[in-house]
Amino acid sequence: VSSREIHIAGITPHPNEDWMAQIARNVTMEGCGLLKSRHFVIHDRDRKFCASFQQVIESVGIRRVELPPRSPNLNGFAEIWVRSIKEECLSRVILFG
């Protein structure tokens, strides 16, 4: 667990197919992409991981691993991290603009 890293690839309140495809291209860019020298991308079954996102990820040789349906506690470490970000960081931030 101590060797795992978290990368935030992009933030938007309403991800669509074009946005997700661009994020996939950004994280797989040769030389500077977050996924260089990675073998797997683990993601849930949300519809935002559309066909174009999947195609870009697989085109560079990264294997996609979809989590089983209805498995919210499958990765407890990730769930704890997300919860701590929500409770400890976002509740103390006031955004303007």
mmCIF file of N, CA and C in Angstrom:
data_model
loop_
_atom_site.group_PDB
_atom_site.id
_atom_site.type_symbol
_atom_site.label_atom_id
_atom_site.label_comp_id
_atom_site.label_asym_id
_atom_site.label_seq_id
_atom_site.Cartn_x
_atom_site.Cartn_y
_atom_site.Cartn_z
ATOM 1 N N VAL A 1 0.824 -1.188 0.000
ATOM 2 C CA VAL A 1 0.000 0.000 0.000
ATOM 3 C C VAL A 1 0.868 1.251 0.000
ATOM 4 N N SER A 2 2.001 1.216 0.655
ATOM 5 C CA SER A 2 2.828 2.422 0.754
ATOM 6 C C SER A 2 3.454 2.812 -0.577
ATOM 7 N N SER A 3 3.533 1.892 -1.523
ATOM 8 C CA SER A 3 4.138 2.218 -2.816
ATOM 9 C C SER A 3 3.119 2.707 -3.839
ATOM 10 N N ARG A 4 1.843 2.747 -3.499
ATOM 11 C CA ARG A 4 0.820 3.178 -4.445
ATOM 12 C C ARG A 4 0.814 4.689 -4.568
ATOM 13 N N GLU A 5 0.456 5.152 -5.750
ATOM 14 C CA GLU A 5 0.412 6.585 -6.024
ATOM 15 C C GLU A 5 -0.968 6.961 -6.524
ATOM 16 N N ILE A 6 -1.390 8.182 -6.213
ATOM 17 C CA ILE A 6 -2.660 8.719 -6.687
ATOM 18 C C ILE A 6 -2.347 9.843 -7.664
ATOM 19 N N HIS A 7 -2.944 9.791 -8.843
ATOM 20 C CA HIS A 7 -2.806 10.861 -9.828
ATOM 21 C C HIS A 7 -4.200 11.332 -10.204
ATOM 22 N N ILE A 8 -4.407 12.625 -10.158
ATOM 23 C CA ILE A 8 -5.686 13.177 -10.584
ATOM 24 C C ILE A 8 -5.495 13.672 -12.006
ATOM 25 N N ALA A 9 -6.151 13.006 -12.944
ATOM 26 C CA ALA A 9 -5.931 13.276 -14.360
ATOM 27 C C ALA A 9 -6.720 14.475 -14.861
ATOM 28 N N GLY A 10 -7.800 14.801 -14.226
ATOM 29 C CA GLY A 10 -8.630 15.917 -14.654
ATOM 30 C C GLY A 10 -9.905 15.951 -13.832
ATOM 31 N N ILE A 11 -10.509 17.108 -13.770
ATOM 32 C CA ILE A 11 -11.721 17.258 -12.977
ATOM 33 C C ILE A 11 -12.760 17.998 -13.800
ATOM 34 N N THR A 12 -13.964 17.463 -13.827
ATOM 35 C CA THR A 12 -15.098 18.122 -14.454
ATOM 36 C C THR A 12 -16.363 17.610 -13.791
ATOM 37 N N PRO A 13 -17.377 18.442 -13.645
ATOM 38 C CA PRO A 13 -18.612 17.954 -13.029
ATOM 39 C C PRO A 13 -19.439 17.064 -13.960
ATOM 40 N N HIS A 14 -19.230 17.189 -15.262
ATOM 41 C CA HIS A 14 -20.025 16.436 -16.226
ATOM 42 C C HIS A 14 -19.135 15.825 -17.309
ATOM 43 N N PRO A 15 -18.492 14.684 -17.019
ATOM 44 C CA PRO A 15 -17.638 14.070 -18.038
ATOM 45 C C PRO A 15 -18.476 13.480 -19.170
ATOM 46 N N ASN A 16 -18.080 13.798 -20.402
ATOM 47 C CA ASN A 16 -18.755 13.214 -21.561
ATOM 48 C C ASN A 16 -17.738 12.377 -22.339
ATOM 49 N N GLU A 17 -18.159 11.817 -23.449
ATOM 50 C CA GLU A 17 -17.295 10.910 -24.195
ATOM 51 C C GLU A 17 -16.049 11.616 -24.726
ATOM 52 N N ASP A 18 -16.204 12.826 -25.247
ATOM 53 C CA ASP A 18 -15.049 13.571 -25.767
ATOM 54 C C ASP A 18 -14.040 13.877 -24.668
ATOM 55 N N TRP A 19 -14.540 14.290 -23.520
ATOM 56 C CA TRP A 19 -13.659 14.630 -22.408
ATOM 57 C C TRP A 19 -12.892 13.398 -21.926
ATOM 58 N N MET A 20 -13.591 12.269 -21.798
ATOM 59 C CA MET A 20 -12.940 11.045 -21.342
ATOM 60 C C MET A 20 -11.908 10.537 -22.346
ATOM 61 N N ALA A 21 -12.192 10.674 -23.627
ATOM 62 C CA ALA A 21 -11.217 10.267 -24.647
ATOM 63 C C ALA A 21 -9.964 11.141 -24.559
ATOM 64 N N GLN A 22 -10.144 12.432 -24.310
ATOM 65 C CA GLN A 22 -8.990 13.337 -24.177
ATOM 66 C C GLN A 22 -8.177 12.985 -22.937
ATOM 67 N N ILE A 23 -8.839 12.678 -21.849
ATOM 68 C CA ILE A 23 -8.120 12.269 -20.632
ATOM 69 C C ILE A 23 -7.316 10.997 -20.905
ATOM 70 N N ALA A 24 -7.912 10.044 -21.618
ATOM 71 C CA ALA A 24 -7.188 8.807 -21.959
ATOM 72 C C ALA A 24 -5.955 9.123 -22.801
ATOM 73 N N ARG A 25 -6.092 10.039 -23.758
ATOM 74 C CA ARG A 25 -4.921 10.423 -24.574
ATOM 75 C C ARG A 25 -3.861 11.108 -23.723
ATOM 76 N N ASN A 26 -4.286 11.958 -22.783
ATOM 77 C CA ASN A 26 -3.330 12.670 -21.930
ATOM 78 C C ASN A 26 -2.532 11.717 -21.049
ATOM 79 N N VAL A 27 -3.197 10.744 -20.451
ATOM 80 C CA VAL A 27 -2.495 9.855 -19.519
ATOM 81 C C VAL A 27 -1.674 8.779 -20.216
ATOM 82 N N THR A 28 -1.880 8.608 -21.520
ATOM 83 C CA THR A 28 -1.094 7.612 -22.259
ATOM 84 C C THR A 28 -0.065 8.243 -23.195
ATOM 85 N N MET A 29 0.141 9.554 -23.100
ATOM 86 C CA MET A 29 1.114 10.211 -23.974
ATOM 87 C C MET A 29 2.506 9.622 -23.758
ATOM 88 N N GLU A 30 3.207 9.421 -24.845
ATOM 89 C CA GLU A 30 4.546 8.847 -24.755
ATOM 90 C C GLU A 30 5.488 9.856 -24.110
ATOM 91 N N GLY A 31 6.215 9.406 -23.112
ATOM 92 C CA GLY A 31 7.202 10.256 -22.468
ATOM 93 C C GLY A 31 6.697 10.961 -21.224
ATOM 94 N N CYS A 32 5.478 11.483 -21.240
ATOM 95 C CA CYS A 32 5.026 12.269 -20.092
ATOM 96 C C CYS A 32 3.678 11.829 -19.536
ATOM 97 N N GLY A 33 3.090 10.786 -20.074
ATOM 98 C CA GLY A 33 1.794 10.319 -19.592
ATOM 99 C C GLY A 33 1.895 9.649 -18.229
ATOM 100 N N LEU A 34 0.853 9.789 -17.438
ATOM 101 C CA LEU A 34 0.843 9.187 -16.104
ATOM 102 C C LEU A 34 0.916 7.668 -16.142
ATOM 103 N N LEU A 35 0.480 7.077 -17.219
ATOM 104 C CA LEU A 35 0.431 5.613 -17.301
ATOM 105 C C LEU A 35 1.633 4.989 -17.990
ATOM 106 N N LYS A 36 2.689 5.760 -18.234
ATOM 107 C CA LYS A 36 3.868 5.150 -18.848
ATOM 108 C C LYS A 36 4.434 4.100 -17.897
ATOM 109 N N SER A 37 4.837 3.022 -18.425
ATOM 110 C CA SER A 37 5.364 1.855 -17.710
ATOM 111 C C SER A 37 4.344 1.229 -16.759
ATOM 112 N N ARG A 38 3.057 1.442 -17.009
ATOM 113 C CA ARG A 38 2.007 0.793 -16.219
ATOM 114 C C ARG A 38 1.387 -0.321 -17.051
ATOM 115 N N HIS A 39 0.840 -1.302 -16.387
ATOM 116 C CA HIS A 39 0.295 -2.456 -17.082
ATOM 117 C C HIS A 39 -1.227 -2.545 -17.009
ATOM 118 N N PHE A 40 -1.809 -1.943 -15.962
ATOM 119 C CA PHE A 40 -3.240 -2.088 -15.741
ATOM 120 C C PHE A 40 -3.887 -0.754 -15.395
ATOM 121 N N VAL A 41 -5.151 -0.614 -15.767
ATOM 122 C CA VAL A 41 -6.015 0.471 -15.300
ATOM 123 C C VAL A 41 -7.227 -0.205 -14.684
ATOM 124 N N ILE A 42 -7.461 0.064 -13.412
ATOM 125 C CA ILE A 42 -8.599 -0.521 -12.711
ATOM 126 C C ILE A 42 -9.680 0.543 -12.615
ATOM 127 N N HIS A 43 -10.871 0.219 -13.099
ATOM 128 C CA HIS A 43 -11.970 1.182 -13.029
ATOM 129 C C HIS A 43 -13.292 0.472 -12.816
ATOM 130 N N ASP A 44 -14.271 1.246 -12.374
ATOM 131 C CA ASP A 44 -15.590 0.656 -12.138
ATOM 132 C C ASP A 44 -16.354 0.571 -13.452
ATOM 133 N N ARG A 45 -17.614 0.229 -13.378
ATOM 134 C CA ARG A 45 -18.422 0.005 -14.576
ATOM 135 C C ARG A 45 -19.262 1.220 -14.962
ATOM 136 N N ASP A 46 -18.861 2.385 -14.539
ATOM 137 C CA ASP A 46 -19.586 3.602 -14.876
ATOM 138 C C ASP A 46 -19.566 3.825 -16.388
ATOM 139 N N ARG A 47 -20.648 4.384 -16.910
ATOM 140 C CA ARG A 47 -20.752 4.604 -18.360
ATOM 141 C C ARG A 47 -19.772 5.661 -18.866
ATOM 142 N N LYS A 48 -19.176 6.433 -17.955
ATOM 143 C CA LYS A 48 -18.211 7.434 -18.418
ATOM 144 C C LYS A 48 -16.958 6.794 -19.024
ATOM 145 N N PHE A 49 -16.680 5.541 -18.686
ATOM 146 C CA PHE A 49 -15.568 4.824 -19.303
ATOM 147 C C PHE A 49 -16.063 4.224 -20.617
ATOM 148 N N CYS A 50 -16.292 5.093 -21.571
ATOM 149 C CA CYS A 50 -16.941 4.766 -22.841
ATOM 150 C C CYS A 50 -15.987 4.002 -23.779
ATOM 151 N N ALA A 51 -16.513 3.636 -24.930
ATOM 152 C CA ALA A 51 -15.741 2.844 -25.900
ATOM 153 C C ALA A 51 -14.496 3.582 -26.373
ATOM 154 N N SER A 52 -14.586 4.885 -26.587
ATOM 155 C CA SER A 52 -13.400 5.623 -27.053
ATOM 156 C C SER A 52 -12.326 5.667 -25.973
ATOM 157 N N PHE A 53 -12.713 5.794 -24.705
ATOM 158 C CA PHE A 53 -11.755 5.744 -23.600
ATOM 159 C C PHE A 53 -11.074 4.380 -23.577
ATOM 160 N N GLN A 54 -11.872 3.333 -23.649
ATOM 161 C CA GLN A 54 -11.342 1.971 -23.618
ATOM 162 C C GLN A 54 -10.401 1.707 -24.784
ATOM 163 N N GLN A 55 -10.753 2.195 -25.947
ATOM 164 C CA GLN A 55 -9.947 1.969 -27.147
ATOM 165 C C GLN A 55 -8.574 2.637 -27.030
ATOM 166 N N VAL A 56 -8.551 3.876 -26.519
ATOM 167 C CA VAL A 56 -7.273 4.585 -26.372
ATOM 168 C C VAL A 56 -6.386 3.867 -25.367
ATOM 169 N N ILE A 57 -6.947 3.450 -24.249
ATOM 170 C CA ILE A 57 -6.162 2.762 -23.216
ATOM 171 C C ILE A 57 -5.589 1.450 -23.758
ATOM 172 N N GLU A 58 -6.420 0.684 -24.441
ATOM 173 C CA GLU A 58 -5.965 -0.611 -24.952
ATOM 174 C C GLU A 58 -5.002 -0.474 -26.125
ATOM 175 N N SER A 59 -5.072 0.637 -26.854
ATOM 176 C CA SER A 59 -4.200 0.809 -28.018
ATOM 177 C C SER A 59 -2.723 0.947 -27.640
ATOM 178 N N VAL A 60 -2.438 1.338 -26.410
ATOM 179 C CA VAL A 60 -1.046 1.460 -25.974
ATOM 180 C C VAL A 60 -0.584 0.251 -25.177
ATOM 181 N N GLY A 61 -1.409 -0.798 -25.142
ATOM 182 C CA GLY A 61 -1.008 -2.040 -24.493
ATOM 183 C C GLY A 61 -1.301 -2.113 -23.004
ATOM 184 N N ILE A 62 -2.145 -1.239 -22.495
ATOM 185 C CA ILE A 62 -2.517 -1.280 -21.089
ATOM 186 C C ILE A 62 -3.805 -2.085 -20.963
ATOM 187 N N ARG A 63 -3.817 -3.003 -20.031
ATOM 188 C CA ARG A 63 -4.991 -3.862 -19.845
ATOM 189 C C ARG A 63 -5.977 -3.184 -18.894
ATOM 190 N N ARG A 64 -7.228 -3.135 -19.311
ATOM 191 C CA ARG A 64 -8.280 -2.575 -18.468
ATOM 192 C C ARG A 64 -8.853 -3.680 -17.584
ATOM 193 N N VAL A 65 -9.058 -3.365 -16.319
ATOM 194 C CA VAL A 65 -9.675 -4.307 -15.395
ATOM 195 C C VAL A 65 -10.912 -3.624 -14.833
ATOM 196 N N GLU A 66 -12.083 -4.148 -15.209
ATOM 197 C CA GLU A 66 -13.326 -3.600 -14.682
ATOM 198 C C GLU A 66 -13.654 -4.296 -13.371
ATOM 199 N N LEU A 67 -14.025 -3.506 -12.369
ATOM 200 C CA LEU A 67 -14.414 -4.074 -11.092
ATOM 201 C C LEU A 67 -15.750 -4.801 -11.234
ATOM 202 N N PRO A 68 -15.981 -5.799 -10.423
ATOM 203 C CA PRO A 68 -17.273 -6.499 -10.487
ATOM 204 C C PRO A 68 -18.419 -5.550 -10.149
ATOM 205 N N PRO A 69 -19.615 -5.832 -10.660
ATOM 206 C CA PRO A 69 -20.745 -4.969 -10.342
ATOM 207 C C PRO A 69 -21.091 -5.019 -8.848
ATOM 208 N N ARG A 70 -21.556 -3.882 -8.367
ATOM 209 C CA ARG A 70 -22.004 -3.755 -6.969
ATOM 210 C C ARG A 70 -20.929 -4.204 -5.990
ATOM 211 N N SER A 71 -19.745 -3.647 -6.109
ATOM 212 C CA SER A 71 -18.636 -4.009 -5.227
ATOM 213 C C SER A 71 -18.002 -2.754 -4.624
ATOM 214 N N PRO A 72 -18.750 -2.000 -3.811
ATOM 215 C CA PRO A 72 -18.204 -0.737 -3.298
ATOM 216 C C PRO A 72 -17.053 -0.917 -2.319
ATOM 217 N N ASN A 73 -16.956 -2.056 -1.668
ATOM 218 C CA ASN A 73 -15.894 -2.267 -0.681
ATOM 219 C C ASN A 73 -14.749 -3.102 -1.221
ATOM 220 N N LEU A 74 -14.663 -3.238 -2.525
ATOM 221 C CA LEU A 74 -13.633 -4.088 -3.117
ATOM 222 C C LEU A 74 -12.233 -3.535 -2.863
ATOM 223 N N ASN A 75 -12.058 -2.234 -2.983
ATOM 224 C CA ASN A 75 -10.760 -1.626 -2.740
ATOM 225 C C ASN A 75 -10.890 -0.672 -1.556
ATOM 226 N N GLY A 76 -10.776 -1.218 -0.372
ATOM 227 C CA GLY A 76 -10.959 -0.445 0.846
ATOM 228 C C GLY A 76 -9.975 0.700 0.994
ATOM 229 N N PHE A 77 -8.728 0.525 0.519
ATOM 230 C CA PHE A 77 -7.735 1.590 0.639
ATOM 231 C C PHE A 77 -8.122 2.802 -0.199
ATOM 232 N N ALA A 78 -8.609 2.561 -1.416
ATOM 233 C CA ALA A 78 -9.051 3.673 -2.262
ATOM 234 C C ALA A 78 -10.268 4.352 -1.674
ATOM 235 N N GLU A 79 -11.192 3.578 -1.129
ATOM 236 C CA GLU A 79 -12.389 4.151 -0.519
ATOM 237 C C GLU A 79 -12.026 5.030 0.675
ATOM 238 N N ILE A 80 -11.100 4.580 1.489
ATOM 239 C CA ILE A 80 -10.660 5.369 2.644
ATOM 240 C C ILE A 80 -9.992 6.656 2.189
ATOM 241 N N TRP A 81 -9.182 6.584 1.124
ATOM 242 C CA TRP A 81 -8.517 7.787 0.623
ATOM 243 C C TRP A 81 -9.534 8.805 0.118
ATOM 244 N N VAL A 82 -10.504 8.354 -0.664
ATOM 245 C CA VAL A 82 -11.528 9.257 -1.184
ATOM 246 C C VAL A 82 -12.321 9.867 -0.040
ATOM 247 N N ARG A 83 -12.668 9.069 0.938
ATOM 248 C CA ARG A 83 -13.426 9.589 2.083
ATOM 249 C C ARG A 83 -12.617 10.621 2.848
ATOM 250 N N SER A 84 -11.332 10.376 3.062
ATOM 251 C CA SER A 84 -10.520 11.340 3.800
ATOM 252 C C SER A 84 -10.355 12.643 3.022
ATOM 253 N N ILE A 85 -10.246 12.570 1.703
ATOM 254 C CA ILE A 85 -10.176 13.794 0.898
ATOM 255 C C ILE A 85 -11.461 14.597 1.062
ATOM 256 N N LYS A 86 -12.591 13.927 0.980
ATOM 257 C CA LYS A 86 -13.873 14.616 1.120
ATOM 258 C C LYS A 86 -14.023 15.250 2.489
ATOM 259 N N GLU A 87 -13.697 14.515 3.536
ATOM 260 C CA GLU A 87 -13.918 15.002 4.894
ATOM 261 C C GLU A 87 -12.865 15.996 5.352
ATOM 262 N N GLU A 88 -11.604 15.739 5.055
ATOM 263 C CA GLU A 88 -10.539 16.551 5.615
ATOM 264 C C GLU A 88 -10.140 17.728 4.741
ATOM 265 N N CYS A 89 -10.322 17.621 3.456
ATOM 266 C CA CYS A 89 -9.871 18.688 2.554
ATOM 267 C C CYS A 89 -11.014 19.521 2.005
ATOM 268 N N LEU A 90 -11.941 18.866 1.340
ATOM 269 C CA LEU A 90 -12.975 19.593 0.635
ATOM 270 C C LEU A 90 -13.958 20.299 1.563
ATOM 271 N N SER A 91 -14.135 19.807 2.783
ATOM 272 C CA SER A 91 -15.046 20.459 3.705
ATOM 273 C C SER A 91 -14.449 21.745 4.273
ATOM 274 N N ARG A 92 -13.153 21.968 4.080
ATOM 275 C CA ARG A 92 -12.486 23.153 4.611
ATOM 276 C C ARG A 92 -12.060 24.136 3.517
ATOM 277 N N VAL A 93 -12.541 23.920 2.303
ATOM 278 C CA VAL A 93 -12.166 24.763 1.175
ATOM 279 C C VAL A 93 -13.358 25.609 0.754
ATOM 280 N N ILE A 94 -13.100 26.872 0.550
ATOM 281 C CA ILE A 94 -14.135 27.767 0.026
ATOM 282 C C ILE A 94 -13.681 28.169 -1.380
ATOM 283 N N LEU A 95 -14.487 27.826 -2.370
ATOM 284 C CA LEU A 95 -14.131 28.103 -3.753
ATOM 285 C C LEU A 95 -14.827 29.380 -4.211
ATOM 286 N N PHE A 96 -14.100 30.212 -4.908
ATOM 287 C CA PHE A 96 -14.638 31.443 -5.496
ATOM 288 C C PHE A 96 -14.404 31.404 -6.995
ATOM 289 N N GLY A 97 -15.338 31.936 -7.759
ATOM 290 C CA GLY A 97 -15.134 32.080 -9.190
ATOM 291 C C GLY A 97 -15.668 30.966 -10.028
#
